[in-house]
Coordinates of C-alpha atoms in Angstrom, one line a residue:
Chain A
X191 CA 1.9 36.5 -24.8
X192 CA 3.8 35.1 -22.2
X193 CA 3.7 31.6 -22.5
X194 CA 3.6 28.0 -19.6
X195 CA 5.4 24.9 -21.2
X196 CA 4.2 21.8 -19.1
X197 CA 5.2 18.4 -19.8
X198 CA 4.1 15.2 -18.5
X199 CA 6.7 12.2 -18.5
X200 CA 5.2 9.2 -18.5
X201 CA 5.8 5.5 -18.4
X202 CA 5.2 5.1 -22.1
X203 CA 4.5 8.7 -23.4
X204 CA 5.6 12.2 -22.6
X205 CA 3.4 15.5 -23.6
X206 CA 4.7 18.9 -23.5
X207 CA 2.1 21.8 -24.4
X208 CA 2.2 25.6 -24.3
X209 CA -0.6 27.5 -22.8
X210 CA -1.6 31.2 -22.5
X211 CA -0.9 32.1 -19.0
X212 CA -5.1 33.0 -18.9
X213 CA -5.9 29.7 -20.2
X214 CA -6.5 25.9 -20.0
X215 CA -6.2 25.8 -23.8
X216 CA -2.8 25.0 -25.3
X217 CA -2.4 26.7 -28.3
X218 CA 0.3 23.7 -29.4
X219 CA 0.7 20.2 -28.1
X220 CA 2.7 18.0 -29.0
X221 CA 3.5 13.7 -27.9
X222 CA 6.3 11.5 -28.1
X223 CA 7.4 8.2 -26.8
X224 CA 9.3 8.3 -23.7
X225 CA 12.0 5.5 -24.9
X226 CA 12.8 5.4 -27.8
X227 CA 10.7 2.7 -30.1
X228 CA 13.3 2.0 -33.0
X229 CA 16.5 1.5 -31.5
X230 CA 18.1 3.4 -34.8
X231 CA 16.7 6.4 -33.6
X232 CA 18.9 9.3 -32.7
X233 CA 18.0 9.9 -29.3
X234 CA 17.3 7.3 -27.1
X235 CA 17.8 8.7 -23.6
X236 CA 14.0 10.3 -22.1
X237 CA 15.9 13.1 -21.1
X238 CA 17.3 14.4 -24.8
X239 CA 13.8 13.7 -26.3
X240 CA 11.8 15.2 -23.5
X241 CA 14.6 17.6 -24.3
X242 CA 13.5 17.4 -28.3
X243 CA 9.5 17.7 -28.0
X244 CA 9.8 20.7 -25.8
X245 CA 11.9 22.1 -28.9
X246 CA 9.4 21.2 -30.9
X247 CA 6.9 23.5 -29.5
X248 CA 9.1 26.0 -28.0
X249 CA 7.2 28.9 -29.4
X250 CA 8.6 32.0 -32.4
X251 CA 7.6 35.0 -31.2
X252 CA 6.3 34.6 -27.6
X253 CA 8.4 34.1 -24.6
X254 CA 8.1 31.4 -22.1
X255 CA 7.8 32.1 -18.5
X256 CA 8.2 28.9 -17.8
X257 CA 8.7 25.5 -17.8
X258 CA 7.1 23.0 -15.7
X259 CA 7.6 19.3 -15.4
X260 CA 5.1 16.3 -14.0
X261 CA 7.6 13.6 -13.2
X262 CA 6.1 9.6 -12.7
X263 CA 8.3 8.5 -9.1
X264 CA 9.4 10.6 -6.2
X265 CA 10.6 14.0 -6.8
X266 CA 11.9 16.6 -5.0
X267 CA 10.2 19.6 -6.2
X268 CA 13.1 22.1 -4.0
X269 CA 16.2 20.9 -6.5
X270 CA 14.6 19.7 -9.4
X271 CA 16.2 16.2 -9.0
X272 CA 13.8 13.5 -10.0
X273 CA 15.2 10.3 -7.6
X274 CA 13.4 7.4 -9.4
X275 CA 10.8 6.8 -11.9
X276 CA 9.7 3.3 -12.0
X277 CA 9.2 3.3 -15.7
X278 CA 12.3 5.1 -16.4
X279 CA 14.9 2.6 -14.7
X280 CA 18.1 4.2 -16.2
X281 CA 17.0 7.8 -14.0
X282 CA 17.8 7.6 -10.7
X283 CA 18.4 11.4 -8.7
X284 CA 18.4 12.6 -11.9
X285 CA 19.0 16.8 -11.8
X286 CA 15.7 17.4 -14.2
X287 CA 15.5 21.1 -13.4
X288 CA 18.9 21.6 -14.4
X289 CA 18.8 20.0 -17.4
X290 CA 16.0 21.8 -18.6
X291 CA 17.5 25.3 -17.4
X292 CA 20.2 25.3 -19.1
X293 CA 19.4 23.9 -22.4
X294 CA 16.3 26.6 -22.3
X295 CA 17.2 29.4 -20.1
X296 CA 13.9 29.6 -18.0
X297 CA 12.8 29.0 -15.3
X298 CA 12.4 25.6 -14.3
X299 CA 9.3 23.9 -12.0
X300 CA 9.2 20.1 -11.3
X301 CA 7.2 18.3 -9.2
X302 CA 5.6 14.3 -9.4
X303 CA 2.8 13.4 -11.1
X304 CA 0.5 12.3 -7.9
X305 CA 0.7 15.6 -6.1
X306 CA 0.4 17.9 -9.5
X307 CA -3.0 15.9 -10.4
X308 CA -3.7 16.7 -7.0
X309 CA -2.8 20.3 -7.2
X310 CA -4.3 20.5 -11.2
X311 CA -7.8 19.1 -9.2
X312 CA -7.2 22.1 -6.6
X313 CA -6.8 25.2 -8.6
X314 CA -9.2 24.0 -11.5
X315 CA -11.1 20.8 -11.0
X316 CA -13.2 18.4 -8.6
X317 CA -11.7 20.6 -5.4
X318 CA -11.8 24.0 -6.7
X319 CA -12.3 26.0 -3.2
X320 CA -11.7 23.2 -0.9
X321 CA -8.6 24.1 1.4
X322 CA -8.2 21.2 2.7
X323 CA -8.2 18.3 -0.2
X324 CA -7.1 14.9 -0.2
X325 CA -6.5 13.4 -3.7
X326 CA -5.8 9.3 -4.7
X327 CA -5.4 8.3 -7.6
X328 CA -5.9 4.4 -8.2
X329 CA -4.5 2.9 -11.6
X330 CA -1.5 0.9 -12.0
X331 CA -0.7 1.6 -8.0
X332 CA -1.7 3.9 -6.0
X333 CA -0.9 7.5 -6.1
X334 CA -1.9 10.4 -3.8
X335 CA -1.5 14.0 -3.5
X336 CA -3.3 16.3 0.1
X337 CA -3.7 20.0 -0.1
X338 CA -3.6 21.0 3.3
X339 CA -4.2 25.2 3.7
X340 CA -4.2 25.8 0.6
X341 CA -1.5 24.3 0.1
X342 CA 0.4 21.6 -1.4
X343 CA 1.7 19.2 1.4
X344 CA 5.9 18.5 0.4
X345 CA 7.9 17.7 2.8
X346 CA 11.5 18.0 3.4
X347 CA 12.5 16.5 0.1
X348 CA 9.0 16.7 -1.3
X349 CA 8.4 13.0 -0.6
X350 CA 5.1 13.9 1.2
X351 CA 1.5 11.7 0.6
X352 CA 2.7 8.5 -0.9
X353 CA -0.7 7.5 0.5
X354 CA -0.7 4.0 -1.7
X355 CA 2.3 3.4 0.7
X356 CA 0.6 3.7 4.6
X357 CA 0.1 0.2 5.6
X358 CA -3.2 -1.2 5.6
X359 CA -2.6 -4.7 6.1
X360 CA -0.5 -5.6 8.5
X361 CA 2.3 -8.4 6.9
X362 CA 0.2 -8.8 3.6
X363 CA 0.5 -9.5 0.1
X364 CA 3.2 -7.3 -1.5
X365 CA 3.4 -4.5 -2.4
X366 CA 5.4 -3.3 -5.5
X367 CA 8.2 -1.1 -3.6
X368 CA 9.1 -4.6 -2.0
X369 CA 7.3 -3.8 1.4
X370 CA 3.8 -5.7 2.4
X371 CA 0.5 -4.7 3.2
X372 CA 0.2 -1.1 1.7
X373 CA -3.0 0.4 0.2
X374 CA -1.4 -0.1 -3.3
X375 CA -0.2 -4.0 -2.5
X376 CA -4.3 -4.6 -1.7
X377 CA -6.5 -2.0 -3.9
X378 CA -4.5 -1.0 -7.0
X379 CA -5.3 -2.3 -10.5
X380 CA -2.5 -4.5 -10.0
X381 CA -3.9 -5.6 -7.1
X382 CA -6.4 -6.8 -8.5
X383 CA -5.3 -8.3 -10.9
X384 CA -3.9 -10.6 -8.9
X385 CA -6.3 -11.1 -6.2
X386 CA -8.7 -12.3 -9.7
X387 CA -6.0 -14.7 -11.5
X388 CA -5.3 -16.8 -7.9
X389 CA -9.2 -17.2 -7.3
X390 CA -9.5 -18.2 -10.5
X391 CA -7.0 -20.4 -10.1
X392 CA -8.7 -21.8 -7.4
X393 CA -12.0 -22.8 -9.2
X394 CA -13.6 -20.3 -9.0
X395 CA -16.4 -19.5 -11.6
X396 CA -16.2 -16.0 -14.1
X397 CA -16.5 -15.2 -17.7
X398 CA -13.0 -14.1 -17.1
X399 CA -10.8 -16.4 -18.9
X400 CA -8.2 -19.1 -17.0
X401 CA -4.5 -18.9 -17.4
X402 CA -4.4 -15.3 -19.8
X403 CA -3.5 -12.3 -18.4
X404 CA -5.6 -10.3 -16.0
X405 CA -6.2 -6.9 -16.5
X406 CA -7.9 -4.4 -14.0
X407 CA -9.8 -3.2 -17.3
X408 CA -10.5 -6.9 -18.0
X409 CA -12.0 -7.0 -14.3
X410 CA -14.5 -3.7 -14.7
X411 CA -16.4 -5.1 -18.2
X412 CA -16.3 -8.5 -16.7
X413 CA -18.4 -6.2 -13.8
X414 CA -20.8 -4.1 -15.8
X415 CA -21.7 -7.3 -17.2
X416 CA -22.6 -8.7 -14.1
X417 CA -19.4 -11.0 -13.5
X418 CA -20.1 -12.0 -9.9
X419 CA -16.1 -12.6 -9.1
X420 CA -15.6 -9.0 -10.7
X421 CA -18.3 -7.7 -8.6
X422 CA -16.4 -9.2 -6.1
X423 CA -12.8 -8.0 -6.8
X424 CA -14.3 -4.4 -7.0
X425 CA -15.9 -4.5 -4.1
X426 CA -13.1 -6.2 -2.4
X427 CA -10.4 -3.3 -3.3
X428 CA -13.4 -0.6 -2.3
X429 CA -13.6 -1.8 1.1
X430 CA -9.5 -1.4 1.3
X431 CA -9.8 2.5 -0.1
X432 CA -13.0 3.2 2.1
X433 CA -10.4 1.6 5.5
X434 CA -8.1 3.9 4.1
X435 CA -9.6 7.2 3.8
X436 CA -11.0 6.8 7.0
X437 CA -7.4 7.1 8.3
X438 CA -6.4 9.8 6.4
X439 CA -9.8 11.5 6.9
X440 CA -8.4 11.5 11.0
X441 CA -4.9 12.5 9.4
X442 CA -6.7 15.1 8.0
X443 CA -9.5 16.3 8.5
X444 CA -9.9 17.8 4.9
X445 CA -13.4 18.9 2.9
X446 CA -12.5 16.2 -0.1
X447 CA -11.8 13.5 -2.0
X448 CA -10.5 13.6 -4.8
X449 CA -10.6 9.8 -6.7
X450 CA -8.5 9.8 -10.0
X451 CA -6.4 7.2 -11.9
X452 CA -8.1 4.4 -14.5
X453 CA -9.6 2.3 -12.0
X454 CA -11.5 4.8 -10.6
X455 CA -13.6 5.1 -14.1
X456 CA -15.4 1.1 -12.8
X457 CA -17.3 3.8 -11.3
X458 CA -19.7 3.1 -8.8
X459 CA -19.1 -0.8 -9.1
X460 CA -15.9 0.4 -6.9
X461 CA -16.8 3.6 -5.8
X462 CA -20.1 2.4 -4.0
X463 CA -18.3 0.1 -1.6
X464 CA -15.5 2.4 -1.2
X465 CA -17.6 5.2 -0.2
X466 CA -19.9 2.5 2.5
X467 CA -17.0 1.4 3.3
X468 CA -15.5 4.9 4.5
X469 CA -18.7 5.8 6.2
X470 CA -18.5 2.9 8.5
X471 CA -14.9 2.7 9.3
X472 CA -14.5 6.3 10.3
X473 CA -14.4 7.1 14.3
X474 CA -16.8 9.9 14.5
X475 CA -19.6 11.7 12.1
X476 CA -17.8 15.0 12.7
X477 CA -15.1 13.9 10.2
X478 CA -17.9 13.6 7.3
X479 CA -19.8 17.5 7.4
X480 CA -19.3 19.4 5.0
X481 CA -17.1 16.6 3.0
X482 CA -17.6 15.7 -0.5
X483 CA -16.5 13.1 -2.2
X484 CA -15.6 13.1 -5.8
X485 CA -14.1 11.9 -9.0
X486 CA -11.7 14.2 -10.7
X487 CA -12.2 15.9 -13.7
X488 CA -8.6 15.7 -15.5
X489 CA -8.4 12.5 -16.5
X490 CA -5.4 11.9 -17.9
X491 CA -4.6 15.4 -18.7
X492 CA -4.1 15.6 -14.9
X493 CA -0.5 15.4 -14.7
X494 CA 0.6 18.5 -17.8
X495 CA -2.7 20.6 -16.5
X496 CA -1.0 20.1 -12.5
X497 CA 2.3 21.2 -14.1
X498 CA 0.5 24.4 -15.9
X499 CA -1.0 24.6 -12.3
X500 CA 2.5 24.7 -10.2
X501 CA 3.9 27.1 -13.2
X502 CA 1.1 29.6 -12.7
X503 CA 2.0 29.0 -8.5
X504 CA 5.0 29.3 -8.7
X505 CA 5.3 32.0 -11.5
X506 CA 2.4 34.3 -12.0
Chain B
X238 CA 3.5 42.7 33.5
X239 CA 1.3 41.3 31.0
X240 CA 0.4 37.3 31.9
X241 CA -0.4 34.0 29.9
X242 CA -2.9 31.7 32.0
X243 CA -2.6 27.9 30.5
X244 CA -4.8 25.4 32.0
X245 CA -4.4 21.2 30.8
X246 CA -7.5 19.2 31.4
X247 CA -6.6 15.7 32.0
X248 CA -9.0 12.7 32.8
X249 CA -8.3 13.3 36.5
X250 CA -6.3 15.4 36.9
X251 CA -6.5 19.3 35.8
X252 CA -3.9 22.0 36.3
X253 CA -3.9 25.9 35.4
X254 CA -0.4 27.6 35.4
X255 CA -0.3 31.6 34.9
X256 CA 3.4 32.2 32.6
X257 CA 4.8 35.6 32.0
X258 CA 4.7 36.1 28.8
X259 CA 8.5 35.5 27.9
X260 CA 9.7 32.7 30.2
X261 CA 8.7 28.9 30.9
X262 CA 8.5 28.5 34.3
X263 CA 4.9 29.9 35.8
X264 CA 4.4 32.4 38.6
X265 CA 1.5 30.6 39.6
X266 CA 0.4 27.0 39.3
X267 CA -2.3 24.9 40.9
X268 CA -4.2 22.0 40.5
X269 CA -7.6 20.2 40.7
X270 CA -9.2 16.1 40.4
X271 CA -11.1 16.8 37.0
X272 CA -14.1 15.9 38.9
X273 CA -15.6 16.1 42.3
X274 CA -13.6 13.4 44.4
X275 CA -16.2 14.3 47.3
X276 CA -19.9 14.0 46.5
X277 CA -21.0 17.4 49.2
X278 CA -18.5 19.1 46.8
X279 CA -20.5 22.3 45.6
X280 CA -19.3 22.7 42.5
X281 CA -19.0 19.7 40.6
X282 CA -19.1 19.8 36.7
X283 CA -16.1 19.8 35.1
X284 CA -16.8 22.9 33.3
X285 CA -17.3 24.6 37.1
X286 CA -14.7 23.5 38.6
X287 CA -12.0 25.4 35.7
X288 CA -13.7 28.4 36.1
X289 CA -13.2 28.0 40.1
X290 CA -9.4 26.6 39.3
X291 CA -8.7 30.2 36.9
X292 CA -10.2 32.2 39.4
X293 CA -8.0 30.7 41.9
X294 CA -5.0 31.6 39.8
X295 CA -6.0 35.1 38.6
X296 CA -3.4 38.0 39.3
X297 CA -4.2 40.3 41.3
X298 CA -2.4 43.3 40.0
X299 CA -0.9 41.9 36.3
X300 CA -3.3 41.8 33.4
X301 CA -4.1 38.4 31.8
X302 CA -3.5 38.1 27.8
X303 CA -5.0 35.2 26.7
X304 CA -5.9 31.8 28.2
X305 CA -5.4 28.6 26.7
X306 CA -6.9 24.9 27.3
X307 CA -5.5 21.4 26.3
X308 CA -8.9 19.8 25.7
X309 CA -8.0 15.5 26.2
X310 CA -10.4 15.1 23.8
X311 CA -11.3 16.0 19.8
X312 CA -11.4 19.8 19.9
X313 CA -12.2 22.4 17.2
X314 CA -9.9 24.8 18.0
X315 CA -11.3 27.8 15.5
X316 CA -15.3 27.8 17.5
X317 CA -13.9 26.2 20.5
X318 CA -16.1 23.7 21.2
X319 CA -14.9 20.3 22.6
X320 CA -16.6 17.9 20.9
X321 CA -15.6 14.8 22.9
X322 CA -13.6 14.1 25.8
X323 CA -13.2 10.2 26.2
X324 CA -12.9 11.1 30.3
X325 CA -15.4 13.2 30.7
X326 CA -18.2 11.0 29.6
X327 CA -20.9 14.5 30.8
X328 CA -19.0 16.5 27.8
X329 CA -20.4 16.4 24.3
X330 CA -19.8 19.7 22.7
X331 CA -18.5 21.4 24.8
X332 CA -18.8 25.9 24.2
X333 CA -15.9 26.1 26.6
X334 CA -14.0 29.3 24.5
X335 CA -17.4 31.0 24.9
X336 CA -17.7 30.3 28.5
X337 CA -14.2 31.1 29.8
X338 CA -14.7 33.9 27.5
X339 CA -18.0 35.1 29.5
X340 CA -16.5 34.4 32.8
X341 CA -13.1 36.1 32.3
X342 CA -13.1 38.7 29.5
X343 CA -10.4 37.7 28.2
X344 CA -9.3 36.0 24.6
X345 CA -9.5 32.0 25.1
X346 CA -7.8 29.6 23.1
X347 CA -8.6 25.5 23.2
X348 CA -6.6 23.3 21.1
X349 CA -7.2 18.8 21.7
X350 CA -3.6 18.5 23.9
X351 CA -2.1 16.2 21.2
X352 CA -2.0 19.1 19.0
X353 CA -0.6 20.8 21.5
X354 CA 2.1 18.7 23.0
X355 CA 3.8 18.5 19.6
X356 CA 3.1 22.2 18.8
X357 CA 5.2 22.2 23.0
X358 CA 7.5 20.0 21.5
X359 CA 8.0 22.0 18.3
X360 CA 8.4 25.5 20.2
X361 CA 10.4 24.9 22.6
X362 CA 11.1 21.2 23.1
X363 CA 13.0 17.9 20.9
X364 CA 11.4 19.5 17.8
X365 CA 12.6 22.9 18.2
X366 CA 14.2 24.2 14.8
X367 CA 12.4 22.2 13.1
X368 CA 9.3 22.8 10.3
X369 CA 8.8 19.2 9.7
X370 CA 7.2 17.3 12.9
X371 CA 5.4 14.0 13.8
X372 CA 4.8 13.9 17.1
X373 CA 3.3 10.4 18.6
X374 CA 2.1 10.0 22.5
X375 CA 1.5 6.6 23.4
X376 CA 0.1 6.5 26.9
X377 CA -3.5 4.7 28.1
X378 CA -4.4 5.5 23.2
X379 CA -2.0 6.6 21.1
X380 CA -2.2 10.1 20.3
X381 CA -0.6 12.1 17.6
X382 CA -0.1 16.0 16.4
X383 CA 1.9 17.3 12.6
X384 CA 3.6 20.1 12.2
X385 CA 3.9 20.7 9.0
X386 CA 6.1 24.4 6.9
X387 CA 5.5 25.5 10.7
X388 CA 2.1 25.1 11.6
X389 CA -0.1 22.9 13.3
X390 CA -2.3 20.7 11.0
X391 CA -6.1 20.9 12.4
X392 CA -8.1 20.4 9.2
X393 CA -11.0 22.0 8.5
X394 CA -12.9 20.9 12.0
X395 CA -9.0 20.8 14.0
X396 CA -9.5 16.7 13.7
X397 CA -6.4 16.1 11.9
X398 CA -3.6 14.1 13.2
X399 CA -5.9 11.8 15.2
X400 CA -2.3 9.5 13.8
X401 CA -3.6 6.8 16.4
X402 CA -6.9 6.5 14.4
X403 CA -4.9 4.9 11.2
X404 CA -5.9 1.3 10.0
X405 CA -2.6 -0.7 10.3
X406 CA -4.1 -4.2 10.9
X407 CA -7.0 -4.2 8.3
X408 CA -9.9 -6.2 11.0
X409 CA -7.8 -6.4 13.9
X410 CA -8.4 -5.9 17.8
X411 CA -10.6 -3.5 18.5
X412 CA -9.7 -0.2 19.3
X413 CA -11.0 2.4 22.4
X414 CA -12.9 4.0 19.5
X415 CA -14.7 0.5 18.5
X416 CA -13.3 0.2 15.0
X417 CA -10.3 -2.6 14.7
X418 CA -6.6 -2.5 14.4
X419 CA -5.6 1.3 14.4
X420 CA -2.4 1.4 15.4
X421 CA -3.8 2.1 18.8
X422 CA -5.5 -1.0 19.4
X423 CA -2.4 -2.5 18.9
X424 CA 0.1 -0.6 20.4
X425 CA -1.0 1.5 23.3
X426 CA -0.4 0.5 27.3
X427 CA -3.9 -0.9 27.2
X428 CA -3.0 -3.0 23.7
X429 CA 0.2 -4.4 25.6
X430 CA -1.7 -4.6 28.2
X431 CA -4.0 -7.2 27.2
X432 CA -2.1 -8.7 24.6
X433 CA 0.0 -9.3 28.0
X434 CA -3.3 -11.0 29.8
X435 CA -4.0 -12.4 26.3
X436 CA -0.5 -14.4 26.5
X437 CA -0.9 -15.1 30.6
X438 CA -3.8 -17.3 30.2
X439 CA -2.6 -19.6 27.2
X440 CA 0.0 -20.4 29.7
X441 CA 3.2 -18.8 29.1
X442 CA 5.8 -18.0 31.3
X443 CA 6.3 -14.3 32.9
X444 CA 7.2 -13.5 36.2
X445 CA 3.9 -10.5 35.7
X446 CA 1.0 -12.5 37.6
X447 CA -1.7 -14.9 36.3
X448 CA -5.2 -13.5 37.1
X449 CA -4.8 -9.9 38.1
X450 CA -5.3 -6.7 35.8
X451 CA -1.8 -6.0 34.3
X452 CA -0.5 -2.6 33.2
X453 CA 2.1 -1.2 30.9
X454 CA 4.1 -0.2 33.7
X455 CA 4.2 -3.8 34.9
X456 CA 4.9 -4.7 31.8
X457 CA 7.9 -2.5 31.3
X458 CA 9.0 -3.5 34.7
X459 CA 8.9 -6.3 34.4
X460 CA 10.3 -6.2 30.8
X461 CA 13.6 -4.5 32.1
X462 CA 14.2 -7.3 35.1
X463 CA 14.3 -9.8 32.1
X464 CA 10.8 -11.3 31.8
X465 CA 11.1 -12.0 28.5
X466 CA 7.1 -11.9 27.8
X467 CA 6.8 -8.5 28.9
X468 CA 9.8 -7.9 25.9
X469 CA 8.7 -9.5 23.7
X470 CA 5.3 -7.4 24.3
X471 CA 7.4 -4.4 24.1
X472 CA 9.1 -5.6 21.0
X473 CA 5.7 -6.1 19.0
X474 CA 4.1 -3.0 20.4
X475 CA 7.6 -1.4 18.7
X476 CA 7.0 -2.9 15.6
X477 CA 4.1 -1.8 14.8
X478 CA 4.1 1.6 16.1
X479 CA 7.9 1.4 13.5
X480 CA 5.6 0.5 10.5
X481 CA 2.9 2.9 11.1
X482 CA 5.6 6.1 11.8
X483 CA 7.2 4.2 8.2
X484 CA 3.9 4.9 6.8
X485 CA 3.9 8.5 8.7
X486 CA 7.0 9.3 6.9
X487 CA 5.7 8.4 3.3
X488 CA 3.2 10.4 4.4
X489 CA 4.3 13.6 5.5
X490 CA 8.8 13.5 4.9
X491 CA 8.8 15.0 8.4
X492 CA 12.7 15.8 9.4
X493 CA 12.2 14.9 13.4
X494 CA 9.4 12.1 14.8
X495 CA 8.8 13.0 18.4
X496 CA 7.3 10.2 20.8
X497 CA 5.8 10.8 24.3
X498 CA 3.4 9.2 26.5
X499 CA 3.9 7.2 29.5
X500 CA 4.7 4.1 27.8
X501 CA 8.1 5.6 25.9
X502 CA 9.6 5.9 29.3
X503 CA 9.6 2.1 29.0
X504 CA 13.1 3.5 26.5
X505 CA 15.1 1.1 24.6
X506 CA 13.5 -2.0 25.4
X507 CA 10.1 -0.5 23.1
X508 CA 12.4 2.3 20.8
X509 CA 15.1 0.0 20.1
X510 CA 12.6 -2.1 17.9
X511 CA 10.7 0.6 17.0
X512 CA 13.0 2.4 15.1
X513 CA 14.4 -1.4 13.5
X514 CA 10.9 -1.8 11.9
X515 CA 10.5 2.3 11.2
X516 CA 13.5 1.9 9.3
X517 CA 13.1 -1.6 8.2
X518 CA 9.8 -0.6 6.2
X519 CA 10.4 2.7 4.8
X520 CA 10.5 2.5 1.0
X521 CA 13.2 4.7 0.5
X522 CA 16.7 5.5 1.9
X523 CA 15.3 9.4 1.6
X524 CA 13.5 8.8 4.0
X525 CA 15.7 8.6 6.6
X526 CA 17.8 11.1 5.0
X527 CA 18.5 14.3 7.8
X528 CA 15.9 12.3 10.0
X529 CA 16.1 12.4 13.9
X530 CA 14.1 10.5 16.2
X531 CA 13.8 11.8 19.4
X532 CA 12.0 11.3 22.7
X533 CA 9.5 14.7 23.9
X534 CA 11.3 16.8 26.5
X535 CA 8.3 17.7 28.2
X536 CA 6.2 14.3 29.6
X537 CA 3.4 15.2 31.3
X538 CA 3.8 19.3 31.2
X539 CA 3.1 18.9 27.3
X540 CA -0.1 20.1 27.5
X541 CA 0.5 22.5 30.0
X542 CA 3.4 23.6 28.6
X543 CA 1.6 23.5 24.2
X544 CA -0.9 24.9 26.0
X545 CA 1.2 27.9 26.3
X546 CA 2.7 27.8 22.9
X547 CA -0.3 28.6 21.3
X548 CA -0.7 31.6 23.0
X549 CA 2.9 32.7 22.5
X550 CA 1.9 31.8 18.3
X551 CA -2.1 33.7 18.5
X552 CA -1.3 36.5 20.9
X553 CA 2.6 37.4 20.6

């Protein structure tokens, strides 16, 4: 039997799984912390830890057709170089493909995790059967992936589809990237939390605690209990995302928009205002014709199954 | 010999030209006003006038391989239906391809003029040899066209690449489409003129006349003479366009950006601030690697030659 090995490198945790060529069910799955938790750990470098993790699930009898990796940052899928990984500060221009190819001697593919999540939803999930897909993942940051005519939008260095880093509020709040007014700066989980903290410190009433670090999850839970400030925060983020989605409809004219990421699990409290805002901001009803707006199917498995989808596509 | 007929329907003027299969030089070229100037004109409907124009240049001996038309508004290139044409109010869902096919009995292709201008610059002009191109035309409005992996970005109904209708200033000035804060609403020729008129009425000093309709051309000329208000207006528009271009780099990661349209002829006074702003707003220098920023080659022939490029592509 011939197997694929898929790897999802997260900021905190890295997972690797071994899949038969015709299945989404891994025959072997293992995980490790991306950074050594214990300073006496022999393997402290994330790259070494990833290699060990792959070795630990390497099949004894079966052959490996390809290794495919979802990387947590801007990545060049042609050269296999990870330009940056926000949660792995030591990574800059890391030749991930080359390192793994030298160590394991099988074909290696590398992609950006949000792009691969889009590929995953298109191939196996919420966007199956659609030729034009826009995927947005809303968590700490906002990532994107786009399928055009059944192909992943990559651009010349594979840096396309950074939908979270499009300016929506000119000269607006500072983004994680240092620029201002990006979608991520006004509607990510981090932006939600900042806004609520600001409102609390200005005296807004809420069941959320003053002078403590607020998270998007806390806001989501408070909103479900009817907390007005939290509801307003989600509605506000939904408005911005809906407005940006309208721009993405004008740019891509897709048939499906898939929303993933932790914050999207706030459900209708975020997605309702988002959908309304998208409809309000569209310039022509033709953009809404045959358009499906839906949530992602794969949740936090999107990176892993996305890496598998990439392997399927390139090494069928 | 086998010929192509290309047609460019403008708001004011419509042109048609007859091209040999291997040349960009028309063997026959004719034009007419899109609307009947004379009310006693027998042919008052734009569609009839276009048909007559095509008939007037129809070759006597040679055969016509295809007719290809650049339409001035959102157009479905698959069905050949023009959804709208801002300057032809009577046009709504006009089956342009079908009408012309029935009349002339040859294959007919229809495309949006900005998309075809992008195709034209990619195939024959400033973007030749590039696989990933972003084209922006800045005139009364702002239009766009995108080439990805040597293919025009169309989306499911051909409504993609409406780059002028992406939100840059959330809740900003009203756009021609009725929405707010689009790139077109803050940086088109119309937006330039509005801003200058506003500043004049608020007492800004300028060589431009108060209480008269200002045009982008007047601003451009005044700026060349050193008029500070006009220079500020062009710099301001350049800033917005540069910021939007940075977003488009993050979205498409192209190797070339081509700027066309009448307003772009203001030259460095607009393009300088635009370029600076684009560089400032980019999140990662990799987006600027191997990136060429250039002006369009074809000027007001872009629609006509774009229609020809489409015919070449689909009926080689």
